[in-house]
Short mmCIF file of C-alpha atoms in Angstrom, two decimals:
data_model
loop_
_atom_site.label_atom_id
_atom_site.label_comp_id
_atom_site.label_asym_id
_atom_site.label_seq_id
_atom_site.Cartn_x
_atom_site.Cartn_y
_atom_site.Cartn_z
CA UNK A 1 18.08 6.02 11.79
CA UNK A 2 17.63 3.91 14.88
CA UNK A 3 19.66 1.10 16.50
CA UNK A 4 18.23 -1.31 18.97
CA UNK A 5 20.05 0.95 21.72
CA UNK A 6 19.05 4.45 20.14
CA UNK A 7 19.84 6.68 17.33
CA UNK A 8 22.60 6.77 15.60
CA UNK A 9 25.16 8.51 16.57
CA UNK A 10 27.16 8.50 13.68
CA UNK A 11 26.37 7.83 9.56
CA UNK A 12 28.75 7.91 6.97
CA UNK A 13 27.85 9.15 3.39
CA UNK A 14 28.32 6.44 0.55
CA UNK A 15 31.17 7.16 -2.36
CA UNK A 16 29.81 9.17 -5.41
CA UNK A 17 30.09 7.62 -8.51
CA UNK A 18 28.25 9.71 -10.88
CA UNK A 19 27.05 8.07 -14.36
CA UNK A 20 26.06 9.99 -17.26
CA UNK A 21 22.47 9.43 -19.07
CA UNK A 22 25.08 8.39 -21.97
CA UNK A 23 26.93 5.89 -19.79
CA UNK A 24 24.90 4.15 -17.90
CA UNK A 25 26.20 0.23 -17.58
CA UNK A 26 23.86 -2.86 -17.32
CA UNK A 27 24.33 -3.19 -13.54
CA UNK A 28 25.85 -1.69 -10.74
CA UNK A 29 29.51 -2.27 -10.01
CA UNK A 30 28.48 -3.35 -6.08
CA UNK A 31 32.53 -2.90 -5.29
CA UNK A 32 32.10 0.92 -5.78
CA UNK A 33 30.46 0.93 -2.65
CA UNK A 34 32.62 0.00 -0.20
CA UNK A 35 34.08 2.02 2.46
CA UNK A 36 36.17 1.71 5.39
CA UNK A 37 36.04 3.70 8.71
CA UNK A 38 38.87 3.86 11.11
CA UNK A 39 37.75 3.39 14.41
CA UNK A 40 38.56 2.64 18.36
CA UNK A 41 37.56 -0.11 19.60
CA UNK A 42 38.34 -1.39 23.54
CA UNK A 43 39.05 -4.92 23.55
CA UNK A 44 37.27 -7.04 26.58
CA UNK A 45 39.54 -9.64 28.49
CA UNK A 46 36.63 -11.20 30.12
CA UNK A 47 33.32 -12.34 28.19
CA UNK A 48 31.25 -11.64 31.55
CA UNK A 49 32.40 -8.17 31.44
CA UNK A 50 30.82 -7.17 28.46
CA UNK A 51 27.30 -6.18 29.22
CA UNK A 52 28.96 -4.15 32.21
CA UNK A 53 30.90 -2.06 30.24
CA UNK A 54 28.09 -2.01 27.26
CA UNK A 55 26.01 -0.15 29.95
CA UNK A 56 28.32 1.43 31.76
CA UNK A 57 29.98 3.18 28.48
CA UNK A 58 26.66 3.54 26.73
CA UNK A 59 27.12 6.84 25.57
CA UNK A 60 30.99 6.12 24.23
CA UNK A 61 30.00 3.24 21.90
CA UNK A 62 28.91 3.30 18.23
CA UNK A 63 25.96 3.42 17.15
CA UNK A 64 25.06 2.59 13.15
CA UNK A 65 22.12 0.92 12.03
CA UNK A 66 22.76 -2.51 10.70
CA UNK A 67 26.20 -2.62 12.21
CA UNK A 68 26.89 -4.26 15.70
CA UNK A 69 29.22 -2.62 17.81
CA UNK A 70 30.35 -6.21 19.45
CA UNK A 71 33.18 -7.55 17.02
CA UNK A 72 34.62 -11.03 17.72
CA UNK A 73 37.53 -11.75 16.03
CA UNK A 74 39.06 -15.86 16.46
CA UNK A 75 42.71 -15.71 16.19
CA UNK A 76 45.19 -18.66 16.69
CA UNK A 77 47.34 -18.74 20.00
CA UNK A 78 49.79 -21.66 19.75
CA UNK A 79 47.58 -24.18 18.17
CA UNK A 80 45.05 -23.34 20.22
CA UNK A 81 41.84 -21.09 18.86
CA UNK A 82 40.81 -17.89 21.08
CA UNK A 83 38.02 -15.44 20.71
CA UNK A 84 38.98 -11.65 20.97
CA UNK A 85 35.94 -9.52 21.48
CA UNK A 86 36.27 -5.68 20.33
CA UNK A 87 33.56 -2.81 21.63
CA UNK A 88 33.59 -0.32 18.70
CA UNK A 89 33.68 2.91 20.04
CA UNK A 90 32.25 6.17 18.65
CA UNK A 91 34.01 6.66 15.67
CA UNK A 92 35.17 10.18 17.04
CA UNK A 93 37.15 8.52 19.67
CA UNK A 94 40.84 8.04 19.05
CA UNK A 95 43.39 6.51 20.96
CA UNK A 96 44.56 8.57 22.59
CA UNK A 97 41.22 9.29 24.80
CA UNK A 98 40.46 12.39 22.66
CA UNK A 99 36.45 12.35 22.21
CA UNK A 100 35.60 9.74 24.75
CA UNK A 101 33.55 10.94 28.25
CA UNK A 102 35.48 11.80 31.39
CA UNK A 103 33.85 8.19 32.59
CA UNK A 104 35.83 6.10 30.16
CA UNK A 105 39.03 8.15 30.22
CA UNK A 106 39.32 7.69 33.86
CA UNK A 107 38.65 4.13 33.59
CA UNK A 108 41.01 3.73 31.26
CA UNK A 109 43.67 5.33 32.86
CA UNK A 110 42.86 3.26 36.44
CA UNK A 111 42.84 0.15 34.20
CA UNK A 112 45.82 0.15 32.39
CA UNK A 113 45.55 -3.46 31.81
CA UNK A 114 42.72 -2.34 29.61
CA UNK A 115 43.33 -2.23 26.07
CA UNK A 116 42.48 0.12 23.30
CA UNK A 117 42.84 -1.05 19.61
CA UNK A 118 42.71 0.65 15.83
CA UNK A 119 40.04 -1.19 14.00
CA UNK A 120 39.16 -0.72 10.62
CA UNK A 121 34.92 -1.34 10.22
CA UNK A 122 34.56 -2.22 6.28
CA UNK A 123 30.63 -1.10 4.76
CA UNK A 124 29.73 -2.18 1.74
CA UNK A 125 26.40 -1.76 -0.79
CA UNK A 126 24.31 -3.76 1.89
CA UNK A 127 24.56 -1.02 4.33
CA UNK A 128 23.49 1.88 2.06
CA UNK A 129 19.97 2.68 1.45
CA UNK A 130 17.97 2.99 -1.81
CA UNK A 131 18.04 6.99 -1.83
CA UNK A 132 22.07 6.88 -0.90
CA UNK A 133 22.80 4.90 -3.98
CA UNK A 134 20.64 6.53 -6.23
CA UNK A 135 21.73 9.95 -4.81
CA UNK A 136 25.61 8.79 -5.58
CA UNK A 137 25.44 8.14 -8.76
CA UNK A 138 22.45 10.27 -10.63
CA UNK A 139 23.82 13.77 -11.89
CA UNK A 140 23.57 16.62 -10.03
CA UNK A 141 20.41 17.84 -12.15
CA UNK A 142 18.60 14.59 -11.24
CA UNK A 143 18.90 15.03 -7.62
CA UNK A 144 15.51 16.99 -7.49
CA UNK A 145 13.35 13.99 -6.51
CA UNK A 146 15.57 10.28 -6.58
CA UNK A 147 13.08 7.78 -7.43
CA UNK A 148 13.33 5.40 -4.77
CA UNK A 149 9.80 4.94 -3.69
CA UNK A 150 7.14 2.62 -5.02
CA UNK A 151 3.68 0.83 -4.50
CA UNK A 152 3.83 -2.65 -3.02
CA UNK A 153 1.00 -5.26 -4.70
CA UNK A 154 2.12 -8.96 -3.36
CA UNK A 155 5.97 -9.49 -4.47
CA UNK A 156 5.89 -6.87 -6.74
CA UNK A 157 7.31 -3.41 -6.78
CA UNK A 158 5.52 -0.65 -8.81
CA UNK A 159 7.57 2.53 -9.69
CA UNK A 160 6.12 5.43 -12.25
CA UNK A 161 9.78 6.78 -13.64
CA UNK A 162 9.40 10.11 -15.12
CA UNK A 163 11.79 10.17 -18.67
CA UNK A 164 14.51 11.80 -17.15
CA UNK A 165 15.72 8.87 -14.76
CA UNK A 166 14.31 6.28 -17.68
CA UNK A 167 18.06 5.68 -18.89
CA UNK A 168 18.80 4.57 -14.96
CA UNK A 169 15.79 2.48 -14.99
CA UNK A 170 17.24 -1.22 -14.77
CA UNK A 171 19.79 -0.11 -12.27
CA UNK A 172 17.21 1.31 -10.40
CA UNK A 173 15.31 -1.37 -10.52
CA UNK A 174 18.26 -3.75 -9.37
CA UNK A 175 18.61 -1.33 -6.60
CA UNK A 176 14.91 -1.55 -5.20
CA UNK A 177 15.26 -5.58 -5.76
CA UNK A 178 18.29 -5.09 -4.05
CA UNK A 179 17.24 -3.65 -1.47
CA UNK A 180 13.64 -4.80 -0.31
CA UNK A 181 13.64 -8.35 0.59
CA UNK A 182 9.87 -8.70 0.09
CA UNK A 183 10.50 -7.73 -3.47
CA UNK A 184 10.80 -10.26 -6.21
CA UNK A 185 9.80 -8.41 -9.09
CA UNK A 186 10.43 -4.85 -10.18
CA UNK A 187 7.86 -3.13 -12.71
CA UNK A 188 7.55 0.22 -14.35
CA UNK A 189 4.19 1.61 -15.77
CA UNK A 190 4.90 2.41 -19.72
CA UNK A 191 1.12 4.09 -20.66
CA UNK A 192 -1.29 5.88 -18.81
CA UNK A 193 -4.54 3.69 -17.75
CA UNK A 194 -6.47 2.28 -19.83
CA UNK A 195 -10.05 3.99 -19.29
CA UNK A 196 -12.29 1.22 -20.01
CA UNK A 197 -10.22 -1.76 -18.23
CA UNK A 198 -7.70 0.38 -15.82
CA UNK A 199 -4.83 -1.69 -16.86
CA UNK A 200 -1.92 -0.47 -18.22
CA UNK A 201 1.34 -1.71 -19.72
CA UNK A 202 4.20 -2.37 -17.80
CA UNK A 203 8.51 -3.67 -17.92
CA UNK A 204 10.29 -5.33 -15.72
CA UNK A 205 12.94 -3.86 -14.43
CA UNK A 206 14.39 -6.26 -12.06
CA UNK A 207 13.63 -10.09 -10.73
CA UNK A 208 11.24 -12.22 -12.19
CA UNK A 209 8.95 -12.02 -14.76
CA UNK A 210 6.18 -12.88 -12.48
CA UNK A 211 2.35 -11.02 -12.09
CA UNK A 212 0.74 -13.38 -10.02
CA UNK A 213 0.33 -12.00 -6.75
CA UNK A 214 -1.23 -12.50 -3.69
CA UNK A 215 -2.47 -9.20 -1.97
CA UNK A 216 -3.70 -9.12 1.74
CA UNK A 217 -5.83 -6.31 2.62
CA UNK A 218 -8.96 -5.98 5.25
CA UNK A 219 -8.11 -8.94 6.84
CA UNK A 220 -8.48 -10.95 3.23
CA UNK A 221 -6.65 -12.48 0.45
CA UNK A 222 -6.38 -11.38 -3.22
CA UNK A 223 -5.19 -13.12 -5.65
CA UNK A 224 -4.85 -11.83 -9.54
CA UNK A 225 -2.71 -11.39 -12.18
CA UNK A 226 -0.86 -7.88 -11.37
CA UNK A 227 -0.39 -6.78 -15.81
CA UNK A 228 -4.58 -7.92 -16.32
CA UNK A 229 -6.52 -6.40 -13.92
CA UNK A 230 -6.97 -3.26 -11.98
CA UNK A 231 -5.36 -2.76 -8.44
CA UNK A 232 -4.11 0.09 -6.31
CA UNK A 233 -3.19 -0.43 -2.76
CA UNK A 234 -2.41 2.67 -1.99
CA UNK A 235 -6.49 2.93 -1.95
CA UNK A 236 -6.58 0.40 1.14
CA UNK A 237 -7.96 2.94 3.33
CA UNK A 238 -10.65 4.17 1.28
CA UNK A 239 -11.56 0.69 0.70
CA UNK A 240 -11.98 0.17 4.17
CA UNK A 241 -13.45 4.01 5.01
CA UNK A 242 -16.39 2.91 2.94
CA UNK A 243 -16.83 -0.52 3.92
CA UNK A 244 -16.95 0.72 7.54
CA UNK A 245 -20.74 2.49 6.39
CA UNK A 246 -22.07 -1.09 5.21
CA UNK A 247 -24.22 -2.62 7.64
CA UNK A 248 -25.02 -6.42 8.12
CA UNK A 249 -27.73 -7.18 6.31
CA UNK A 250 -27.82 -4.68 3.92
CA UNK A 251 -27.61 -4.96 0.02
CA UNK A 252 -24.70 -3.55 -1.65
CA UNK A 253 -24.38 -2.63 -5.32
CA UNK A 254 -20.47 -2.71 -6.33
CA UNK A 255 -20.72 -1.80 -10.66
CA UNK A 256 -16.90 -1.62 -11.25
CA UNK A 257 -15.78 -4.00 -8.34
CA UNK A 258 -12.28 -5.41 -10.05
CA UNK A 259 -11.08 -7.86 -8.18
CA UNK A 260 -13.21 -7.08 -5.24
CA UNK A 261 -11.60 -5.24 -2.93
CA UNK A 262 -14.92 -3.51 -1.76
CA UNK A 263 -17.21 -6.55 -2.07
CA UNK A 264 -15.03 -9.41 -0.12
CA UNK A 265 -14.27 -7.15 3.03
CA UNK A 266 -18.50 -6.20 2.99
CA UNK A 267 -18.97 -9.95 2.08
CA UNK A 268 -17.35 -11.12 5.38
CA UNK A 269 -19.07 -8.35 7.43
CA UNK A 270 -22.17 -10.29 5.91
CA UNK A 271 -23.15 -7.70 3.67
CA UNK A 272 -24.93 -9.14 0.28
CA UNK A 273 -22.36 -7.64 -2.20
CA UNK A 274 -24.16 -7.72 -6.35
CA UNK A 275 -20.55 -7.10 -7.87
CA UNK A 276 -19.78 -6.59 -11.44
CA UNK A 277 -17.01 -6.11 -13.88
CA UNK A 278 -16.56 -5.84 -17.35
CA UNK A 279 -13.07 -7.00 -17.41
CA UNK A 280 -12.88 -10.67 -17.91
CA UNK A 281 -9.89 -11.31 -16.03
CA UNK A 282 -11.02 -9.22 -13.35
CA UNK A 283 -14.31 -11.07 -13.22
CA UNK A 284 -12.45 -14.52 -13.20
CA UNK A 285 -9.94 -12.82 -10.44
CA UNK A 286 -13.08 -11.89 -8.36
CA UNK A 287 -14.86 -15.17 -8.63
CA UNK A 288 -11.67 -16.80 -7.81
CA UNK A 289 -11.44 -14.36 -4.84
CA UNK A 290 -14.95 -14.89 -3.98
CA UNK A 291 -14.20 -18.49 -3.01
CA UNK A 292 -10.58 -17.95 -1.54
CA UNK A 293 -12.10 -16.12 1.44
CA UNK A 294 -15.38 -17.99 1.50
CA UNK A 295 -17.38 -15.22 1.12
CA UNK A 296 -19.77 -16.89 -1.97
CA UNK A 297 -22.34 -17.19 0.44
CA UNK A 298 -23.51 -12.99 0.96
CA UNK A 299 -21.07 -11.60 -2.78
CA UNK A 300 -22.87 -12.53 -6.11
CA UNK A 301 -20.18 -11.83 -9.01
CA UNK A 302 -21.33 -10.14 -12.52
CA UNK A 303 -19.15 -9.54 -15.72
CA UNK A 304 -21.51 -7.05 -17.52
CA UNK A 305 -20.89 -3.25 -18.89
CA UNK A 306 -21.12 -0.79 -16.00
CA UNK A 307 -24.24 1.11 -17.40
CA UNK A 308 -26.51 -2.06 -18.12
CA UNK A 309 -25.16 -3.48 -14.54
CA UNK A 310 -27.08 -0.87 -12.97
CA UNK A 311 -29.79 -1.21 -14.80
CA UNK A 312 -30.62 -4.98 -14.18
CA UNK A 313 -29.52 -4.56 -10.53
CA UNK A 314 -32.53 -4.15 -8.80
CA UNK A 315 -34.27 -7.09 -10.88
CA UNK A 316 -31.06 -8.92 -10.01
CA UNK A 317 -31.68 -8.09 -6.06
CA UNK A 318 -35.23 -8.81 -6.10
CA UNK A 319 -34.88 -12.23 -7.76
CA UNK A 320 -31.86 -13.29 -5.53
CA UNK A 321 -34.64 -11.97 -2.27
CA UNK A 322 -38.12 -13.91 -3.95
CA UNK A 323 -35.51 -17.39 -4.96
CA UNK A 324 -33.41 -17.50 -2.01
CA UNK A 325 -35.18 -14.91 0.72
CA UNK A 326 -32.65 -15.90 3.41
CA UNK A 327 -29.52 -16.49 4.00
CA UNK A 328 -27.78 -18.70 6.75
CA UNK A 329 -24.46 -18.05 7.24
CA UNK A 330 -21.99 -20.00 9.01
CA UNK A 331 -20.19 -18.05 12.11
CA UNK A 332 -17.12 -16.79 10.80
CA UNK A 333 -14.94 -18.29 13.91
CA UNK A 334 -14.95 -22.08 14.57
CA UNK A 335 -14.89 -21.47 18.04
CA UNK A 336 -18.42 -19.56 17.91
CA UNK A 337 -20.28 -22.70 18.99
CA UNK A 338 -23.80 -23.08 20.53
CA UNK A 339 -25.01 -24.33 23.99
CA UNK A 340 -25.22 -27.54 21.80
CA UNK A 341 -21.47 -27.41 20.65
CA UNK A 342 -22.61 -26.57 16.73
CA UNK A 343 -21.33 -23.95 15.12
CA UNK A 344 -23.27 -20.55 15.45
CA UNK A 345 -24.91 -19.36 12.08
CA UNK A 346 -26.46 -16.17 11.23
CA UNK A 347 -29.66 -15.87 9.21
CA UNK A 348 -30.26 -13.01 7.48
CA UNK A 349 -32.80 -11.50 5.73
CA UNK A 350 -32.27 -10.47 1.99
CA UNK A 351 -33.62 -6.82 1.36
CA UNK A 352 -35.35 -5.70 -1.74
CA UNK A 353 -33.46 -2.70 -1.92
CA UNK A 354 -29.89 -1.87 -2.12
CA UNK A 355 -28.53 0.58 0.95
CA UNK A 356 -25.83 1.68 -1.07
CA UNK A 357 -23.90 1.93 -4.59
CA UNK A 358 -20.41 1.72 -5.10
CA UNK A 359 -18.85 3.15 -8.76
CA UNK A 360 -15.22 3.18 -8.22
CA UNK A 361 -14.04 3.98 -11.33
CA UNK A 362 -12.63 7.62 -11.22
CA UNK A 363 -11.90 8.59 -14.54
CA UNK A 364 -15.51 7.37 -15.80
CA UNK A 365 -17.58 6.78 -13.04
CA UNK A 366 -19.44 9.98 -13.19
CA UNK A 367 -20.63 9.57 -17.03
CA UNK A 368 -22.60 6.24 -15.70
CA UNK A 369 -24.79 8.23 -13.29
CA UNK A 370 -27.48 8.51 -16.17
CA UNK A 371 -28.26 4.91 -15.79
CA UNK A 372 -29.75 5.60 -11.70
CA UNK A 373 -32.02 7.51 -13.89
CA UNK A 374 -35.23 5.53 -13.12
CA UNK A 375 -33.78 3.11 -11.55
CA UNK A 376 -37.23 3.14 -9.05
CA UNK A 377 -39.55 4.30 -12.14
CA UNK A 378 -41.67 0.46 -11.37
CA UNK A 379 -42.63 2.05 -8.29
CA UNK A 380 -44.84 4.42 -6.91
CA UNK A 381 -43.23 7.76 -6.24
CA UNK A 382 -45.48 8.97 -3.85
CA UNK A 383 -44.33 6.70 -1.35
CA UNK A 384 -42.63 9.42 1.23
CA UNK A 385 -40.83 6.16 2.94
CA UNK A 386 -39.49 4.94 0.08
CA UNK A 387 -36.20 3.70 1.07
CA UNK A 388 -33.53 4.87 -1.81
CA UNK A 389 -29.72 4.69 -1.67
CA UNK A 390 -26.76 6.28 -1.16
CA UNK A 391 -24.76 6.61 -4.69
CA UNK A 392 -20.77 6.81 -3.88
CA UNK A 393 -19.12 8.07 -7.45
CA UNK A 394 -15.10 7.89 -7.06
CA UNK A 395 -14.08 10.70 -9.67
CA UNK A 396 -10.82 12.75 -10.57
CA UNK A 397 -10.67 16.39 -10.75
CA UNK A 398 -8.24 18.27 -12.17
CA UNK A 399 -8.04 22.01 -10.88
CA UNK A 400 -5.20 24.62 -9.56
CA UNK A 401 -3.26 23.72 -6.62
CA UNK A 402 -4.40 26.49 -4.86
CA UNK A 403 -7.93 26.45 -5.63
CA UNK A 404 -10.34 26.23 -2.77
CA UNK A 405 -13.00 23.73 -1.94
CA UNK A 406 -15.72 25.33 -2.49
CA UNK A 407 -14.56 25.88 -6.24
CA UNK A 408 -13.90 22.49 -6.63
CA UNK A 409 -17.17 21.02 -4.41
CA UNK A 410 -19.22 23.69 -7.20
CA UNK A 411 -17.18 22.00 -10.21
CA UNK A 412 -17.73 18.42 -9.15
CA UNK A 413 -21.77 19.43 -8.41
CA UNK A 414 -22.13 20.52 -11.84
CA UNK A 415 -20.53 17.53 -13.31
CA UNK A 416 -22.54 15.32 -11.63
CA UNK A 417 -26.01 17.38 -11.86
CA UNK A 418 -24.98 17.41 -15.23
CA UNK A 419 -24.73 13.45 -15.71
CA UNK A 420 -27.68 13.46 -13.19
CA UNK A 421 -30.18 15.59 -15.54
CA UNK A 422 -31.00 16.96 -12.13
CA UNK A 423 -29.63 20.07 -10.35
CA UNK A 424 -29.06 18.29 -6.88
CA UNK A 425 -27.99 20.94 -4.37
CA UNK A 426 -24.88 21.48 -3.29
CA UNK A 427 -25.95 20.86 0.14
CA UNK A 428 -26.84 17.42 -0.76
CA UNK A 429 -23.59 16.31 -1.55
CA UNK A 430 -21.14 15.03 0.51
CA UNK A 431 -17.13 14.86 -0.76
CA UNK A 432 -14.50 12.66 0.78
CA UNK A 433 -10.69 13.81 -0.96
CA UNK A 434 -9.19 10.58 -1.34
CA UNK A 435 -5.41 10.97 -2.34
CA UNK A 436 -3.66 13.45 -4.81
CA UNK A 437 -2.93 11.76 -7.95
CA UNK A 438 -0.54 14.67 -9.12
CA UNK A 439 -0.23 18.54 -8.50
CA UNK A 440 -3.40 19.38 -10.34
CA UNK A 441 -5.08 16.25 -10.09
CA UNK A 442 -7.35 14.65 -6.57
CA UNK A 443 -9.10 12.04 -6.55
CA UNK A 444 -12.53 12.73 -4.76
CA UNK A 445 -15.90 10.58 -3.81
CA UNK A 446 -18.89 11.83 -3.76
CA UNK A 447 -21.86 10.38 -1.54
CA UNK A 448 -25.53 11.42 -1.96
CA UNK A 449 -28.67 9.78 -1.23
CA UNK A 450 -30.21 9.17 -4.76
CA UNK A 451 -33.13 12.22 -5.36
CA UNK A 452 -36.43 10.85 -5.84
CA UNK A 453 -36.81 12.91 -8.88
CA UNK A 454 -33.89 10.66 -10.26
CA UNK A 455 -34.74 7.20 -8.54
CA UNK A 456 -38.72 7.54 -10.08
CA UNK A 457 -37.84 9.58 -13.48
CA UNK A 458 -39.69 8.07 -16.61
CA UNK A 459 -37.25 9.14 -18.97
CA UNK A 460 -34.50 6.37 -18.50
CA UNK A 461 -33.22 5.89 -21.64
#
């Protein structure tokens, strides 16, 4: 680890104290932790002459993260209080000059007057790091992969225990409270997601009992209650990789927008956002969200089932276009001002037609595709400029670590064709890997401008 003069040159390896599955207490004897290092340290007569000898001796002094090598130490001298000020050398340096550079030693021995002094540094549980503790006290067999990482949403830490370190789980939790000072509450998921919501249950391990957060992400605020809705921040830059495609002006269809992480970003950019979800607390979230980052203007909020969302979203589009046809839009920054000292504003134009559709709900999102089916079919298909949009459809796939892209590219195709009713080429399709979700599981999305056979079918069911 670094220091704020280099690397360190020297880290010492925390006590082991291994506890059994059987054994495991309700917290963490701290005390077990402590540890003392004898060390050299050269004591400085004259205040002014420490940042001389600090550079001069650079390469003889300690260097440990979290641990300053200056020690001051006030002592009593005949009623009178003086300040002793210690350099900690490098804790292979001993007293009698072995380990130090030819530099010091000769100094030393020019400078007699020059003192060098034992001093014992004392560490305790502050100093160690998440994976230290954890790796000193989990048994040998549960060394494999120590559980110290986890998913940040607002104060609260997210972990996914597998069973085996589930008897360790408060003390774990205690440890990542411990140890993260942005951290006030400690959670661990107890079911898989919930396929129609995306919530899932979830203990506290450690801190407060609180799931109200406030998340910042593309330069906005979310706010939402962590155990209700649906949120994953370790999709922040697929969030913004999409949003980064939306153009001003343009109409965005968002069918499983949660708390709108996709539709507030596009919302400030001025994109007109129709966003839906069926969860109610999401919905409320969203609405809430909506407001927060004054974005109500160009993001219109639903709370509908994904599959009739789509459905209603053109007539939803065209009526917001025929009631409202504009918008005007206040300049984001106070400080863009006209010739005349008002604010700037933009007015923009509401489309008829969406540019895009976002369906972000991976372990679904594909078996909704059958509602695009005639989404046009009012129109007249003949119409070679008709201006359809591109579908984005977040999905899982599950397949063999080593398979190859093309096998999984065919798979998802066929899926999709498959919810489609249409045998879209291959060619047609364009696939984004997001993030593994485990060994044999990727989560992928898949763009393609909607086929015409599709957008103007008159089967829609």
């Amino acid at each position: 680890m670094s220091t704020p003069y280099g690397e360190d040159n020297f880290h010492p390896n925390p006590p082991v104290h291994r506890i059994a599955p059987t054994e495991v207490p309700d917290a963490l004897d701290k005390s077990l932790f402590t540890v003392e290092i004898e060390l050299t340290a050269l004591k400085i007569d004259q205040p002014r002459e420490l940042p001389i000898y600090r550079k001069q001796f650079k390469n003889d002094l300690l260097l440990l993260h979290s641990v300053s090598n200056i020690v001051k130490i006030e002592k009593d001298d005949g009623g009178k209080k003086v300040m002793d000020i210690l350099l900690l050398l490098r804790h292979d340096i001993k007293l009698d000059l072995i380990g130090m550079s030819e530099e010091l030693a000769t100094f030393l021995k020019e400078r007699p007057e020059v003192e060098l002094l034992p001093y014992t540094l004392e560490i305790g549980y502050d100093f160690w790091r998440t994976d230290e503790i954890l790796g000193a006290i989990l048994p040998p067999d549960r060394l494999g992969e120590v559980p110290s990482g986890f998913t940040m949403t607002g104060h609260i830490a997210h972990l996914n225990l597998r069973d085996e370190y589930l008897p360790y789980k408060h003390i774990i939790g205690q440890i990542v409270l411990d140890k993260n000072p942005k951290v006030r509450t400690v959670v661990n998921k107890l079911d898989s997601i919930d396929t129609v919501f995306r919530t899932f249950e979830m203990e506290v391990l450690a801190g407060e009992p609180d799931f109200n957060v406030e998340q910042h992400e593309s330069n906005c605020r979310f706010q939402f209650d962590f155990s209700k809705v649906y949120w994953n921040s370790r999709l922040h830059t697929e969030h913004d990789r999409l949003i980064s495609t939306f153009k001003t002006g343009e109409a965005v269809c968002d069918v499983f927008a949660g708390v709108g992480p996709f539709a507030v970003p596009a919302g400030k950019k001025n994109v007109i956002v129709l966003a839906n979800d069926l969860n109610q607390h999401s919905y409320d979230s969203m609405v809430h969200n909506i407001k927060l980052n004054k974005v109500d203007k160009t993001v219109f909020p639903y709370n509908l089932d994904g599959r009739d969302f789509i459905r209603v979203s053109r007539r939803e589009l065209k009526s917001l276009a025929e009631t409202q046809k504009t918008l005007v839009i206040p300049a984001r920054s106070r400080h863009a001002k006209d010739e005349s000292g008002k604010r700037k504003v933009e007015i923009i134009q509401i489309p008829h037609r969406y540019s895009h559709y976002v369906m972000n709900l991976p372990d679904s999102a594909i078996t909704f595709l059958d509602a695009l089916r005639g989404l046009h079919a009012d129109e007249d298909d003949d119409d070679d400029d008709a201006e359809l949009p591109y579908i984005h459809v977040h999905c899982f796939h599950k397949s063999d670590p080593n398979a190859r892209n093309d096998d999984v590219h065919a798979a998802l195709r066929q899926r999709i064709a498959s919810a489609l009713r249409f045998e879209i080429p291959l060619s047609a399709l364009s696939f984004h890997f997001v993030r593994a979700v485990a060994p044999t599981k990727g989560m992928y999305c898949v763009t393609f401008l909607l086929p015409k056979e599709v957008a103007f079918a008159r089967d829609r069911e």
